[in-house]
Amino acid sequence: MGTRPKKTWVLKGLWLLIKASFSPVDNIWHKGTTMILTKRQLLATITLMAASVFTPLAQAEDEAPDALIKRLSVDVLDAIKADKAIRTGDIDRVIALVDTRIMPNVNFQRMTASAVGPAWRQATPEQQKRLQDEFKTLLVRTYAGALAEVSDQTISMKPFRASSDDKEVVVRTEVRGRGDPIQLDYRLEKTPGMGAGWKIYNLNVLGVWLVETYRSQFAQQINAKGLDGLINVLVDQNKANAKKA
Amino acid sequence: MMRASARLPFLQPQDSVRRLALGVLLVVVGLMAGCATVANPDRRDPLESFNRGMFDFNTGVDRVVLKPVAKGYQAVVPQWARRGVGNFFNNLGDVWSAINNGLQARGQETGDSIGRVMVNTTLGLGGIIDVASDLGIDRHSTNFGSTLGRWGVYPGPYIVLPLLGPATLREVAALPVDQQGNMITHVPDEATRTGLTVLNVVDLRAQYLRAGEVVNGAALDRYTFTREAYLQRQRNADYDGNPPEEDMGP
């Protein structure tokens, strides 16, 4: 046997172990469909895990969308927990975190375009760029406040179903802390030849999709004052939010 | 005096009928005005004009009364005590959630809810300590409106209720039942009942002080933002966390 299949099952075993240790709901040992490891495979996996502690596991060439979300969530949560400035709402640190860790995995143009709706196609490239910039600022400022709430939360992955030829998938997770678990889902698209593999284009907190929430608000502004009107409203809102912070 | 009070029962029904008629008339006029003035009509919100008025009224009441009281409560009562208060009311709520999860035929959620009530009421000293969460038993809050939704009752038009806030027609219909499901309703002593209700409302509002700030920052139009979030969240619950994508029509 070549090394590739071996690597695959070692990775899969690793993934199952991570899942098992993080998610009490999704009890993999009782799922008929999931692979159960043999003792030898388990041993090999643990050995590999120990070895990989010192050499951070590089991104697999074709990282699965759920693996990407898992890695990203853990990364971002750890970064927040380690950085007091972020938790006290230091906006520059939050922006740095968003730009370095989150944005490379987001198709923000698609997000903005679908929030703007049909009018996007009539927008000039410059208008499109301004819309993206202002929308991003609005979201980052908004969620910077929410990051202050992060304390001992963990992310647990819900069962993921997709076939290998899917171009768009939904990855479901839950943030667990005190009280009701918080539903946090992502829509991802496959981006061939762009390196990152999968990119997020919408997210859902507690059942509320971000893009849809803004679509009707944007439409309202566009109908009343046109695209430039919408841009102005976003600029004003960002200024007001900056003053408050 | 005797004669006046003797006439009262005769007068009363007529009086209330008149008031009702007046109320209906006002609502109808309001709705007709609404149809004419809304700029971006949404098919889920045919009462938008009326709803916006009610939303502004609620916002005003919140700004003048509820929010300041909640802020004071947050400032005066230490966090551990507030957590105890929140846990206590959550535990009461879990009883109703257990029943409704049962009515919705959700096994895991029903079991969790019953387990939570049992653990928290005993080990958690009457619900003040949320032992169940520490044990990893999740909360699954739900109500009778969701039970109706689970069995196919459509939400109907969006309605902003005075003081109670966002709802749909289905929630309004379920309201009397949910009211009975609220354990506080069944406290016999009126003063205690009122006190508990006030404490519950103030405590809830205090929990959402930060969330309110986030919405203020995030929303271009708070009315539309709130409506969108509320309707999406309800749809999400109706479809068991997995609603079909909505058509992208205008």
PDB file of N, CA and C in Angstrom, chain A residues 153-202:
ATOM      1  N   GLN A 153     -16.280  29.390  26.068  1.00  0.00           N
ATOM      2  CA  GLN A 153     -17.047  28.674  25.052  1.00  0.00           C
ATOM      3  C   GLN A 153     -16.197  27.686  24.258  1.00  0.00           C
ATOM      4  N   THR A 154     -16.867  26.643  23.814  1.00  0.00           N
ATOM      5  CA  THR A 154     -16.217  25.722  22.885  1.00  0.00           C
ATOM      6  C   THR A 154     -17.123  25.566  21.669  1.00  0.00           C
ATOM      7  N   ILE A 155     -16.517  25.090  20.591  1.00  0.00           N
ATOM      8  CA  ILE A 155     -17.289  24.866  19.370  1.00  0.00           C
ATOM      9  C   ILE A 155     -17.490  23.370  19.208  1.00  0.00           C
ATOM     10  N   SER A 156     -18.733  22.973  18.945  1.00  0.00           N
ATOM     11  CA  SER A 156     -18.892  21.559  18.620  1.00  0.00           C
ATOM     12  C   SER A 156     -19.489  21.442  17.228  1.00  0.00           C
ATOM     13  N   MET A 157     -18.959  20.504  16.464  1.00  0.00           N
ATOM     14  CA  MET A 157     -19.391  20.330  15.079  1.00  0.00           C
ATOM     15  C   MET A 157     -20.610  19.418  15.059  1.00  0.00           C
ATOM     16  N   LYS A 158     -21.583  19.759  14.216  1.00  0.00           N
ATOM     17  CA  LYS A 158     -22.725  18.867  14.037  1.00  0.00           C
ATOM     18  C   LYS A 158     -22.442  17.957  12.840  1.00  0.00           C
ATOM     19  N   PRO A 159     -23.148  16.838  12.754  1.00  0.00           N
ATOM     20  CA  PRO A 159     -22.865  15.899  11.665  1.00  0.00           C
ATOM     21  C   PRO A 159     -22.894  16.607  10.312  1.00  0.00           C
ATOM     22  N   PHE A 160     -21.911  16.300   9.484  1.00  0.00           N
ATOM     23  CA  PHE A 160     -21.769  16.978   8.198  1.00  0.00           C
ATOM     24  C   PHE A 160     -22.034  15.997   7.077  1.00  0.00           C
ATOM     25  N   ARG A 161     -22.949  16.376   6.199  1.00  0.00           N
ATOM     26  CA  ARG A 161     -23.257  15.507   5.056  1.00  0.00           C
ATOM     27  C   ARG A 161     -23.060  16.275   3.766  1.00  0.00           C
ATOM     28  N   ALA A 162     -22.237  15.729   2.900  1.00  0.00           N
ATOM     29  CA  ALA A 162     -22.066  16.329   1.582  1.00  0.00           C
ATOM     30  C   ALA A 162     -21.434  15.291   0.674  1.00  0.00           C
ATOM     31  N   SER A 163     -21.749  15.344  -0.593  1.00  0.00           N
ATOM     32  CA  SER A 163     -21.076  14.440  -1.511  1.00  0.00           C
ATOM     33  C   SER A 163     -19.890  15.179  -2.115  1.00  0.00           C
ATOM     34  N   SER A 164     -18.950  14.420  -2.654  1.00  0.00           N
ATOM     35  CA  SER A 164     -17.673  15.008  -3.043  1.00  0.00           C
ATOM     36  C   SER A 164     -17.812  15.982  -4.214  1.00  0.00           C
ATOM     37  N   ASP A 165     -18.921  15.907  -4.970  1.00  0.00           N
ATOM     38  CA  ASP A 165     -19.037  16.830  -6.103  1.00  0.00           C
ATOM     39  C   ASP A 165     -19.907  18.051  -5.787  1.00  0.00           C
ATOM     40  N   ASP A 166     -20.240  18.240  -4.496  1.00  0.00           N
ATOM     41  CA  ASP A 166     -20.989  19.435  -4.120  1.00  0.00           C
ATOM     42  C   ASP A 166     -20.132  20.680  -4.298  1.00  0.00           C
ATOM     43  N   LYS A 167     -20.758  21.725  -4.855  1.00  0.00           N
ATOM     44  CA  LYS A 167     -20.031  22.985  -5.036  1.00  0.00           C
ATOM     45  C   LYS A 167     -20.340  23.956  -3.890  1.00  0.00           C
ATOM     46  N   GLU A 168     -21.483  23.746  -3.241  1.00  0.00           N
ATOM     47  CA  GLU A 168     -21.865  24.599  -2.114  1.00  0.00           C
ATOM     48  C   GLU A 168     -22.357  23.704  -0.988  1.00  0.00           C
ATOM     49  N   VAL A 169     -21.904  23.983   0.223  1.00  0.00           N
ATOM     50  CA  VAL A 169     -22.293  23.134   1.352  1.00  0.00           C
ATOM     51  C   VAL A 169     -22.640  24.000   2.557  1.00  0.00           C
ATOM     52  N   VAL A 170     -23.339  23.393   3.514  1.00  0.00           N
ATOM     53  CA  VAL A 170     -23.616  24.057   4.783  1.00  0.00           C
ATOM     54  C   VAL A 170     -22.881  23.286   5.871  1.00  0.00           C
ATOM     55  N   VAL A 171     -22.103  23.985   6.673  1.00  0.00           N
ATOM     56  CA  VAL A 171     -21.445  23.362   7.818  1.00  0.00           C
ATOM     57  C   VAL A 171     -22.115  23.902   9.078  1.00  0.00           C
ATOM     58  N   ARG A 172     -22.568  22.982   9.924  1.00  0.00           N
ATOM     59  CA  ARG A 172     -23.307  23.392  11.119  1.00  0.00           C
ATOM     60  C   ARG A 172     -22.459  23.201  12.367  1.00  0.00           C
ATOM     61  N   THR A 173     -22.452  24.210  13.207  1.00  0.00           N
ATOM     62  CA  THR A 173     -21.724  24.086  14.465  1.00  0.00           C
ATOM     63  C   THR A 173     -22.591  24.645  15.592  1.00  0.00           C
ATOM     64  N   GLU A 174     -22.106  24.437  16.786  1.00  0.00           N
ATOM     65  CA  GLU A 174     -22.771  24.998  17.953  1.00  0.00           C
ATOM     66  C   GLU A 174     -21.725  25.591  18.873  1.00  0.00           C
ATOM     67  N   VAL A 175     -22.016  26.759  19.396  1.00  0.00           N
ATOM     68  CA  VAL A 175     -21.149  27.329  20.409  1.00  0.00           C
ATOM     69  C   VAL A 175     -21.745  26.931  21.747  1.00  0.00           C
ATOM     70  N   ARG A 176     -20.926  26.254  22.545  1.00  0.00           N
ATOM     71  CA  ARG A 176     -21.459  25.806  23.831  1.00  0.00           C
ATOM     72  C   ARG A 176     -20.782  26.532  24.958  1.00  0.00           C
ATOM     73  N   GLY A 177     -21.619  27.071  25.813  1.00  0.00           N
ATOM     74  CA  GLY A 177     -21.114  27.702  27.026  1.00  0.00           C
ATOM     75  C   GLY A 177     -22.181  27.478  28.064  1.00  0.00           C
ATOM     76  N   ARG A 178     -22.634  28.568  28.664  1.00  0.00           N
ATOM     77  CA  ARG A 178     -23.747  28.450  29.601  1.00  0.00           C
ATOM     78  C   ARG A 178     -25.069  28.564  28.835  1.00  0.00           C
ATOM     79  N   GLY A 179     -26.113  27.985  29.394  1.00  0.00           N
ATOM     80  CA  GLY A 179     -27.434  28.154  28.807  1.00  0.00           C
ATOM     81  C   GLY A 179     -27.614  27.478  27.461  1.00  0.00           C
ATOM     82  N   ASP A 180     -28.533  28.015  26.655  1.00  0.00           N
ATOM     83  CA  ASP A 180     -28.837  27.394  25.367  1.00  0.00           C
ATOM     84  C   ASP A 180     -27.606  27.409  24.471  1.00  0.00           C
ATOM     85  N   PRO A 181     -27.343  26.278  23.795  1.00  0.00           N
ATOM     86  CA  PRO A 181     -26.261  26.292  22.810  1.00  0.00           C
ATOM     87  C   PRO A 181     -26.605  27.272  21.683  1.00  0.00           C
ATOM     88  N   ILE A 182     -25.589  27.943  21.139  1.00  0.00           N
ATOM     89  CA  ILE A 182     -25.832  28.926  20.096  1.00  0.00           C
ATOM     90  C   ILE A 182     -25.548  28.301  18.738  1.00  0.00           C
ATOM     91  N   GLN A 183     -26.578  28.251  17.916  1.00  0.00           N
ATOM     92  CA  GLN A 183     -26.412  27.691  16.572  1.00  0.00           C
ATOM     93  C   GLN A 183     -25.560  28.633  15.731  1.00  0.00           C
ATOM     94  N   LEU A 184     -24.563  28.098  15.053  1.00  0.00           N
ATOM     95  CA  LEU A 184     -23.681  28.916  14.215  1.00  0.00           C
ATOM     96  C   LEU A 184     -23.356  28.102  12.968  1.00  0.00           C
ATOM     97  N   ASP A 185     -23.983  28.451  11.856  1.00  0.00           N
ATOM     98  CA  ASP A 185     -23.823  27.689  10.616  1.00  0.00           C
ATOM     99  C   ASP A 185     -23.146  28.539   9.549  1.00  0.00           C
ATOM    100  N   TYR A 186     -22.501  27.873   8.609  1.00  0.00           N
ATOM    101  CA  TYR A 186     -21.796  28.563   7.530  1.00  0.00           C
ATOM    102  C   TYR A 186     -22.200  27.981   6.187  1.00  0.00           C
ATOM    103  N   ARG A 187     -22.331  28.838   5.183  1.00  0.00           N
ATOM    104  CA  ARG A 187     -22.434  28.348   3.813  1.00  0.00           C
ATOM    105  C   ARG A 187     -21.084  28.552   3.159  1.00  0.00           C
ATOM    106  N   LEU A 188     -20.603  27.518   2.485  1.00  0.00           N
ATOM    107  CA  LEU A 188     -19.304  27.605   1.823  1.00  0.00           C
ATOM    108  C   LEU A 188     -19.430  27.227   0.361  1.00  0.00           C
ATOM    109  N   GLU A 189     -18.549  27.816  -0.466  1.00  0.00           N
ATOM    110  CA  GLU A 189     -18.516  27.464  -1.880  1.00  0.00           C
ATOM    111  C   GLU A 189     -17.126  26.961  -2.223  1.00  0.00           C
ATOM    112  N   LYS A 190     -17.096  26.070  -3.196  1.00  0.00           N
ATOM    113  CA  LYS A 190     -15.816  25.534  -3.647  1.00  0.00           C
ATOM    114  C   LYS A 190     -15.200  26.534  -4.610  1.00  0.00           C
ATOM    115  N   THR A 191     -13.933  26.843  -4.418  1.00  0.00           N
ATOM    116  CA  THR A 191     -13.279  27.801  -5.301  1.00  0.00           C
ATOM    117  C   THR A 191     -12.092  27.123  -5.952  1.00  0.00           C
ATOM    118  N   PRO A 192     -12.309  26.566  -7.129  1.00  0.00           N
ATOM    119  CA  PRO A 192     -11.236  25.812  -7.760  1.00  0.00           C
ATOM    120  C   PRO A 192     -10.083  26.725  -8.162  1.00  0.00           C
ATOM    121  N   GLY A 193      -8.872  26.264  -7.904  1.00  0.00           N
ATOM    122  CA  GLY A 193      -7.684  26.974  -8.358  1.00  0.00           C
ATOM    123  C   GLY A 193      -7.413  28.261  -7.622  1.00  0.00           C
ATOM    124  N   MET A 194      -8.096  28.504  -6.514  1.00  0.00           N
ATOM    125  CA  MET A 194      -7.832  29.735  -5.788  1.00  0.00           C
ATOM    126  C   MET A 194      -7.022  29.477  -4.528  1.00  0.00           C
ATOM    127  N   GLY A 195      -6.585  28.244  -4.363  1.00  0.00           N
ATOM    128  CA  GLY A 195      -5.685  27.958  -3.246  1.00  0.00           C
ATOM    129  C   GLY A 195      -6.399  27.557  -1.978  1.00  0.00           C
ATOM    130  N   ALA A 196      -7.284  28.401  -1.501  1.00  0.00           N
ATOM    131  CA  ALA A 196      -7.891  28.130  -0.199  1.00  0.00           C
ATOM    132  C   ALA A 196      -8.904  26.995  -0.237  1.00  0.00           C
ATOM    133  N   GLY A 197      -9.379  26.653  -1.420  1.00  0.00           N
ATOM    134  CA  GLY A 197     -10.299  25.527  -1.514  1.00  0.00           C
ATOM    135  C   GLY A 197     -11.751  25.898  -1.268  1.00  0.00           C
ATOM    136  N   TRP A 198     -12.094  26.184  -0.024  1.00  0.00           N
ATOM    137  CA  TRP A 198     -13.467  26.542   0.306  1.00  0.00           C
ATOM    138  C   TRP A 198     -13.525  27.937   0.904  1.00  0.00           C
ATOM    139  N   LYS A 199     -14.545  28.667   0.509  1.00  0.00           N
ATOM    140  CA  LYS A 199     -14.719  30.006   1.082  1.00  0.00           C
ATOM    141  C   LYS A 199     -16.132  30.185   1.618  1.00  0.00           C
ATOM    142  N   ILE A 200     -16.205  30.878   2.756  1.00  0.00           N
ATOM    143  CA  ILE A 200     -17.499  31.163   3.383  1.00  0.00           C
ATOM    144  C   ILE A 200     -18.181  32.302   2.625  1.00  0.00           C
ATOM    145  N   TYR A 201     -19.484  32.174   2.364  1.00  0.00           N
ATOM    146  CA  TYR A 201     -20.189  33.298   1.745  1.00  0.00           C
ATOM    147  C   TYR A 201     -21.458  33.695   2.485  1.00  0.00           C
ATOM    148  N   ASN A 202     -21.752  33.027   3.589  1.00  0.00           N
ATOM    149  CA  ASN A 202     -22.879  33.465   4.408  1.00  0.00           C
ATOM    150  C   ASN A 202     -22.759  32.772   5.753  1.00  0.00           C
TER     151      ASN A 202
END
